[in-house]
Every structure is written in structure tokens, then in C-alpha cells.
Amino acid sequence: MKTFVLVLVAAMCATVFGFGDNLYVNKTLLKNATAQGAVCLDGSPPAYYLHSGFDSGLSNWIIFLQGGGWCESISDCQGRKTTDKGSSKYMMNQTNFQGILHNTTKQNPDFYNWNRVWINYCDGSSFTGDIDEVDPEKKLYFRGARIFKAILDDLWSQGMQNAKNAILSGTSAGGLATILNCDKFKSFFSGDVKVKCVANAGFFINANTVSGTPNIHKKFQQVVDLHGSIKNLPPSCTSAMEPSLCFFPQNVISFIETPLFIINSAYDAWQINNTLVPSNLDPQHIWEHCKVRISDCTWSQRTTIKAFGTEFLKAFDGLTPCITRGYFITSCLTHAQIVTSEYWLSTSSLRILNKTIAEVVGDWYFDRTGFHQYMDSYPCAKDC
């Protein structure tokens, strides 16, 4: 089939406070999830923020998975559990809903009145971990997959069982979690519910560093092993290749059946800073300014970054064609988030064919238009 592609390089009550264009939503602490072993790295209960839908959006749901990297070693996870990325004890009591989570047509024309949920990320495995044993000395819990299920079960009892439309989304490690959990999310609903997934800045490629070492592959191997993630990766993928390779979207997406939209940069800032040029390989800080601003790169550095972008785009060539899949791939040095109005929908938002990401995602979800392939130049100073 032909793929249509758009490419431009005990719970607390959830109270809502609005100030101007800001939408502050209170944290819901899911205390009863601890009985299921669905806990953060430190054993504290998971949490989420919910702004209820209204009018025609009462039966529609957007679930957003927060990002924030991974922890691949005991010491790394030990440090993480003393932050909001490993414990609900350190999470904000409120968060500001913007972009795809906002409640006005000005910022979010297609999804403004849906039930919108932000799930906090506190497991360090992109919501894939599940190990029963707990080290009595370190007291670390690897239960990301249980958190995902426990929160969805709780939302189910709050009205999600009546859903007519549903979107799973996320950014960065949450964008990867969106891809890895897309079919699992779909399985929560009956066949007549329209379910799609939108992954933002979560397409991490299996690329070597500037020194030729496979650092990101090693990192993902350690994450999968430490968190016991293999049981929560698509079995059709893990039976076809070494399980940690299924943590890479370029390998797993072809096994995903649910409609999926990818928003990413071919020159993703996180990947340039961590996959391509990790700080330990730049002791002289030769790359320090270049990784922040393209105009400060030497010709050689630009060539290296451009080669990374080329490799990134080749990863898409290897995906099986799918008519329900879409892409919005920029050539900006960014790791932008669709939960910011500037990136999602504003006068300064990226556009292609005069359409913002918000408009394109809306068109794709509601099947209003097809998509046309477009490749932007590098670096795209005009658009970035």
C-alpha cells in the first residue's frame, strides 16, 4: 500500500485553575495503585493530571505520556528516585496544560473539549518495566508497565469506557512510550472506538557516536534488561530480533497495527547531544557551541550533523508501507514538544503548505485530507 507522508524537515480531586491562556490542573495521586504494585521507582504511588471534557468532547480522550529520559543502571535509578522522574513525592501539585492539552479553540481547535490527561513519568523505562522483585537494600521498583495499566484502569472508571475517540500521545521518552504502547492502548477499547497514536520527539534511531561506538544501543539494552521490559515490548518484534532492538522505533513500528503519526526532527537536539556527540566524547568542548546553535558549527561539524539527518531519514525508508501512518519531520535542531503552544499552534509555529502541526494532526486523525511528501533543506534557518 502507498504511504502518505507529510515531512517537514485514594485519589486527590483534580481542580482546574485558569489564568489568561494558562490552564493549571491539579495532580491526582493514585494511591490505590500501590496495591497492584504500580509504583514509581521509589515505591510511591503514580500520578496524573486530568482536565475533563465538555460538550461534544465528553466521550473523547487524549492521554499524554510525559518524557524525561531513562535510567539504565542501579546508581542512575537511585539518583532518579529523588526527583519527580522517580517519585511522586517530588511532582508538582499543578501543571500547566498547553498545546494539544489546552481547552480553547485558539490553541487547540480540534481537541480543546476532549478529556485531556497528562500521565507523570516516574519509572525510567518508557512505561515498559515490570519486575516483581525489589532489592531490599536499594528499594527500587521497576513497574512502568503497571503504572500505565493502573492509570488507564482508573480513567476507565471515570468515563473512558464510554469513549468514542481516543489518542495516545507523548513527547521524548513519552513519545517512545507512545509507540511501544500504541497497540496495547488500542486493546483497551472496543473495535468501534477510533484509536490513534501521536508520538512527538520519540523516534530515537540506532546510530553510532562520532567515535563509531554504539552508545545508544548499549543504553537501551541496559534499560530493557534492568527493567524487565521484554515482556511489554511487541512480541511480534521480540520474536524477530534481539529484544533491545525493539526499543528503537525504526525496528518496532512495522509491527504496530494501530494508526500512528510521528512528529520529529531529523536533527533532533537530544539525539545530537546524546546519541551522536555525548559529552564524555567531547572533553575539549569542541562541540559545545555547535550543539546549541548551528551557526557556530564548523564545516566539518555541519557535515557530521547532516550525515546524522540522512541516516535518520533512511530509517523511515526501512519501514513497511502503511496507509494509516503519517510523519511530520522537520530539519530544525530542536527537541520540541506538542504540549507547548509555540510548537503546536501559534503565529510562530512551524508550517508546511501553510499548515501547523496542530492542523496536520487534526486532518490526519479525522481523515480530512491525505498527506504529501515534502523535504526541507538543512539547516532550515527560514523555518526554525
Short mmCIF file of N, CA, C and O in Angstrom, two decimals, residues 125-186:
data_model
loop_
_atom_site.label_atom_id
_atom_site.label_comp_id
_atom_site.label_asym_id
_atom_site.label_seq_id
_atom_site.Cartn_x
_atom_site.Cartn_y
_atom_site.Cartn_z
N SER A 125 11.57 3.79 32.25
CA SER A 125 11.64 2.75 31.21
C SER A 125 10.66 2.98 30.07
O SER A 125 10.35 2.06 29.33
N SER A 126 10.17 4.20 29.92
CA SER A 126 9.13 4.50 28.93
C SER A 126 7.90 3.61 29.13
O SER A 126 7.32 3.08 28.18
N PHE A 127 7.54 3.42 30.42
CA PHE A 127 6.34 2.67 30.79
C PHE A 127 6.36 1.22 30.30
O PHE A 127 5.33 0.69 29.91
N THR A 128 7.54 0.58 30.30
CA THR A 128 7.64 -0.80 29.85
C THR A 128 8.10 -1.77 30.93
O THR A 128 8.00 -2.98 30.76
N GLY A 129 8.63 -1.29 32.04
CA GLY A 129 9.22 -2.15 33.04
C GLY A 129 8.20 -2.94 33.85
O GLY A 129 7.09 -2.48 34.09
N ASP A 130 8.60 -4.13 34.30
CA ASP A 130 7.75 -4.93 35.18
C ASP A 130 8.56 -6.06 35.80
O ASP A 130 8.68 -7.15 35.23
N ILE A 131 9.11 -5.81 36.97
CA ILE A 131 9.84 -6.82 37.72
C ILE A 131 9.23 -6.92 39.11
O ILE A 131 9.08 -5.91 39.80
N ASP A 132 8.89 -8.14 39.53
CA ASP A 132 8.27 -8.35 40.84
C ASP A 132 9.24 -8.06 41.98
O ASP A 132 8.88 -7.42 42.98
N GLU A 133 10.46 -8.57 41.86
CA GLU A 133 11.42 -8.48 42.95
C GLU A 133 11.83 -7.04 43.22
O GLU A 133 11.99 -6.23 42.31
N VAL A 134 12.03 -6.75 44.50
CA VAL A 134 12.51 -5.44 44.92
C VAL A 134 13.76 -5.65 45.76
O VAL A 134 13.74 -6.40 46.74
N ASP A 135 14.85 -5.01 45.37
CA ASP A 135 16.10 -5.12 46.12
C ASP A 135 15.88 -4.56 47.52
O ASP A 135 15.56 -3.37 47.67
N PRO A 136 16.04 -5.36 48.58
CA PRO A 136 15.76 -4.88 49.93
C PRO A 136 16.68 -3.75 50.38
O PRO A 136 16.32 -2.96 51.26
N GLU A 137 17.87 -3.67 49.77
CA GLU A 137 18.81 -2.61 50.14
C GLU A 137 18.57 -1.34 49.33
O GLU A 137 18.47 -0.24 49.90
N LYS A 138 18.46 -1.48 48.02
CA LYS A 138 18.29 -0.31 47.15
C LYS A 138 16.84 0.18 47.12
O LYS A 138 16.58 1.34 46.86
N LYS A 139 15.90 -0.75 47.36
CA LYS A 139 14.48 -0.42 47.34
C LYS A 139 14.06 0.32 46.06
O LYS A 139 13.47 1.39 46.09
N LEU A 140 14.38 -0.29 44.93
CA LEU A 140 14.00 0.24 43.63
C LEU A 140 12.90 -0.63 43.03
O LEU A 140 13.00 -1.86 43.05
N TYR A 141 11.88 0.01 42.49
CA TYR A 141 10.76 -0.69 41.88
C TYR A 141 10.75 -0.41 40.38
O TYR A 141 10.78 0.75 39.97
N PHE A 142 10.73 -1.46 39.58
CA PHE A 142 10.71 -1.32 38.13
C PHE A 142 9.33 -1.75 37.64
O PHE A 142 9.11 -2.91 37.30
N ARG A 143 8.39 -0.80 37.59
CA ARG A 143 6.99 -1.14 37.38
C ARG A 143 6.29 -0.21 36.38
O ARG A 143 5.09 0.06 36.51
N GLY A 144 7.00 0.29 35.40
CA GLY A 144 6.42 1.24 34.46
C GLY A 144 5.17 0.75 33.74
O GLY A 144 4.21 1.49 33.56
N ALA A 145 5.18 -0.51 33.31
CA ALA A 145 4.02 -1.07 32.59
C ALA A 145 2.80 -1.14 33.50
O ALA A 145 1.67 -0.93 33.07
N ARG A 146 3.03 -1.43 34.77
CA ARG A 146 1.92 -1.49 35.72
C ARG A 146 1.33 -0.10 35.95
O ARG A 146 0.11 0.04 36.13
N ILE A 147 2.17 0.91 35.96
CA ILE A 147 1.69 2.29 36.10
C ILE A 147 0.78 2.64 34.94
O ILE A 147 -0.31 3.20 35.13
N PHE A 148 1.22 2.32 33.74
CA PHE A 148 0.43 2.60 32.53
C PHE A 148 -0.95 1.97 32.64
O PHE A 148 -1.98 2.62 32.42
N LYS A 149 -1.00 0.69 33.02
CA LYS A 149 -2.28 -0.02 33.11
C LYS A 149 -3.14 0.51 34.26
O LYS A 149 -4.35 0.71 34.10
N ALA A 150 -2.53 0.77 35.40
CA ALA A 150 -3.30 1.21 36.57
C ALA A 150 -3.97 2.55 36.32
O ALA A 150 -5.14 2.75 36.70
N ILE A 151 -3.26 3.46 35.67
CA ILE A 151 -3.85 4.77 35.40
C ILE A 151 -4.95 4.67 34.35
O ILE A 151 -6.01 5.28 34.48
N LEU A 152 -4.73 3.87 33.32
CA LEU A 152 -5.78 3.69 32.32
C LEU A 152 -7.01 3.02 32.94
O LEU A 152 -8.15 3.39 32.62
N ASP A 153 -6.79 2.07 33.85
CA ASP A 153 -7.92 1.44 34.53
C ASP A 153 -8.69 2.47 35.35
O ASP A 153 -9.94 2.45 35.39
N ASP A 154 -7.98 3.37 35.99
CA ASP A 154 -8.63 4.40 36.80
C ASP A 154 -9.43 5.36 35.91
O ASP A 154 -10.56 5.73 36.23
N LEU A 155 -8.85 5.74 34.78
CA LEU A 155 -9.55 6.63 33.85
C LEU A 155 -10.75 5.92 33.24
O LEU A 155 -11.78 6.55 32.95
N TRP A 156 -10.63 4.62 33.06
CA TRP A 156 -11.73 3.82 32.54
C TRP A 156 -12.96 3.97 33.44
O TRP A 156 -14.08 4.17 32.97
N SER A 157 -12.73 3.92 34.74
CA SER A 157 -13.83 4.04 35.70
C SER A 157 -14.37 5.45 35.78
O SER A 157 -15.46 5.69 36.32
N GLN A 158 -13.61 6.41 35.25
CA GLN A 158 -14.04 7.80 35.27
C GLN A 158 -14.74 8.22 33.97
O GLN A 158 -15.01 9.41 33.78
N GLY A 159 -14.98 7.27 33.10
CA GLY A 159 -15.73 7.59 31.89
C GLY A 159 -15.07 7.17 30.59
O GLY A 159 -15.69 7.24 29.53
N MET A 160 -13.82 6.74 30.66
CA MET A 160 -13.15 6.37 29.41
C MET A 160 -13.76 5.12 28.77
O MET A 160 -13.56 4.87 27.58
N GLN A 161 -14.53 4.35 29.57
CA GLN A 161 -15.19 3.18 28.99
C GLN A 161 -16.25 3.57 27.98
O GLN A 161 -16.69 2.74 27.18
N ASN A 162 -16.64 4.84 28.00
CA ASN A 162 -17.65 5.33 27.05
C ASN A 162 -17.03 6.09 25.88
O ASN A 162 -17.72 6.79 25.14
N ALA A 163 -15.72 5.94 25.72
CA ALA A 163 -15.02 6.69 24.69
C ALA A 163 -15.50 6.35 23.28
O ALA A 163 -15.79 5.19 22.97
N LYS A 164 -15.56 7.38 22.45
CA LYS A 164 -15.83 7.22 21.03
C LYS A 164 -14.56 7.49 20.21
O LYS A 164 -14.39 6.96 19.12
N ASN A 165 -13.71 8.36 20.75
CA ASN A 165 -12.43 8.69 20.11
C ASN A 165 -11.35 8.70 21.18
O ASN A 165 -11.59 9.14 22.31
N ALA A 166 -10.14 8.24 20.83
CA ALA A 166 -9.06 8.22 21.81
C ALA A 166 -7.71 8.37 21.11
O ALA A 166 -7.48 7.79 20.04
N ILE A 167 -6.85 9.15 21.74
CA ILE A 167 -5.49 9.36 21.23
C ILE A 167 -4.50 9.12 22.36
O ILE A 167 -4.67 9.63 23.46
N LEU A 168 -3.47 8.33 22.08
CA LEU A 168 -2.33 8.20 22.98
C LEU A 168 -1.21 9.04 22.40
O LEU A 168 -0.88 8.92 21.21
N SER A 169 -0.62 9.89 23.22
CA SER A 169 0.44 10.76 22.74
C SER A 169 1.52 10.89 23.80
O SER A 169 1.36 10.43 24.93
N GLY A 170 2.62 11.51 23.44
CA GLY A 170 3.71 11.71 24.38
C GLY A 170 4.89 12.35 23.69
O GLY A 170 4.96 12.40 22.46
N THR A 171 5.82 12.85 24.49
CA THR A 171 6.99 13.53 23.97
C THR A 171 8.27 12.91 24.52
O THR A 171 8.33 12.52 25.69
N SER A 172 9.29 12.80 23.68
CA SER A 172 10.61 12.29 24.05
C SER A 172 10.49 10.84 24.53
O SER A 172 9.98 9.99 23.80
N ALA A 173 10.92 10.53 25.77
CA ALA A 173 10.76 9.17 26.27
C ALA A 173 9.29 8.80 26.32
O ALA A 173 8.93 7.62 26.19
N GLY A 174 8.42 9.80 26.47
CA GLY A 174 6.98 9.58 26.41
C GLY A 174 6.51 9.35 24.98
O GLY A 174 5.51 8.67 24.74
N GLY A 175 7.21 9.95 24.01
CA GLY A 175 6.91 9.69 22.61
C GLY A 175 7.29 8.27 22.24
O GLY A 175 6.55 7.59 21.52
N LEU A 176 8.43 7.80 22.74
CA LEU A 176 8.82 6.41 22.53
C LEU A 176 7.81 5.49 23.21
O LEU A 176 7.40 4.47 22.64
N ALA A 177 7.39 5.85 24.43
CA ALA A 177 6.38 5.06 25.15
C ALA A 177 5.08 4.98 24.36
O ALA A 177 4.39 3.95 24.37
N THR A 178 4.74 6.06 23.67
CA THR A 178 3.53 6.08 22.84
C THR A 178 3.64 5.03 21.74
O THR A 178 2.68 4.29 21.47
N ILE A 179 4.79 4.94 21.11
CA ILE A 179 4.99 3.96 20.05
C ILE A 179 4.94 2.54 20.61
O ILE A 179 4.24 1.67 20.10
N LEU A 180 5.67 2.31 21.70
CA LEU A 180 5.78 0.97 22.27
C LEU A 180 4.46 0.47 22.86
O LEU A 180 4.21 -0.74 22.90
N ASN A 181 3.62 1.40 23.33
CA ASN A 181 2.35 1.02 23.98
C ASN A 181 1.12 1.28 23.11
O ASN A 181 -0.01 1.15 23.58
N CYS A 182 1.34 1.62 21.85
CA CYS A 182 0.24 2.03 20.98
C CYS A 182 -0.80 0.93 20.81
O CYS A 182 -2.01 1.15 21.03
N ASP A 183 -0.38 -0.27 20.45
CA ASP A 183 -1.33 -1.36 20.27
C ASP A 183 -1.96 -1.78 21.60
O ASP A 183 -3.13 -2.17 21.64
N LYS A 184 -1.20 -1.70 22.68
CA LYS A 184 -1.73 -2.04 24.00
C LYS A 184 -2.84 -1.05 24.37
O LYS A 184 -3.87 -1.44 24.94
N PHE A 185 -2.63 0.22 24.06
CA PHE A 185 -3.64 1.24 24.31
C PHE A 185 -4.91 0.94 23.51
O PHE A 185 -6.02 0.99 24.03
N LYS A 186 -4.73 0.58 22.26
CA LYS A 186 -5.85 0.24 21.39
C LYS A 186 -6.66 -0.92 21.96
O LYS A 186 -7.90 -0.96 21.87
#
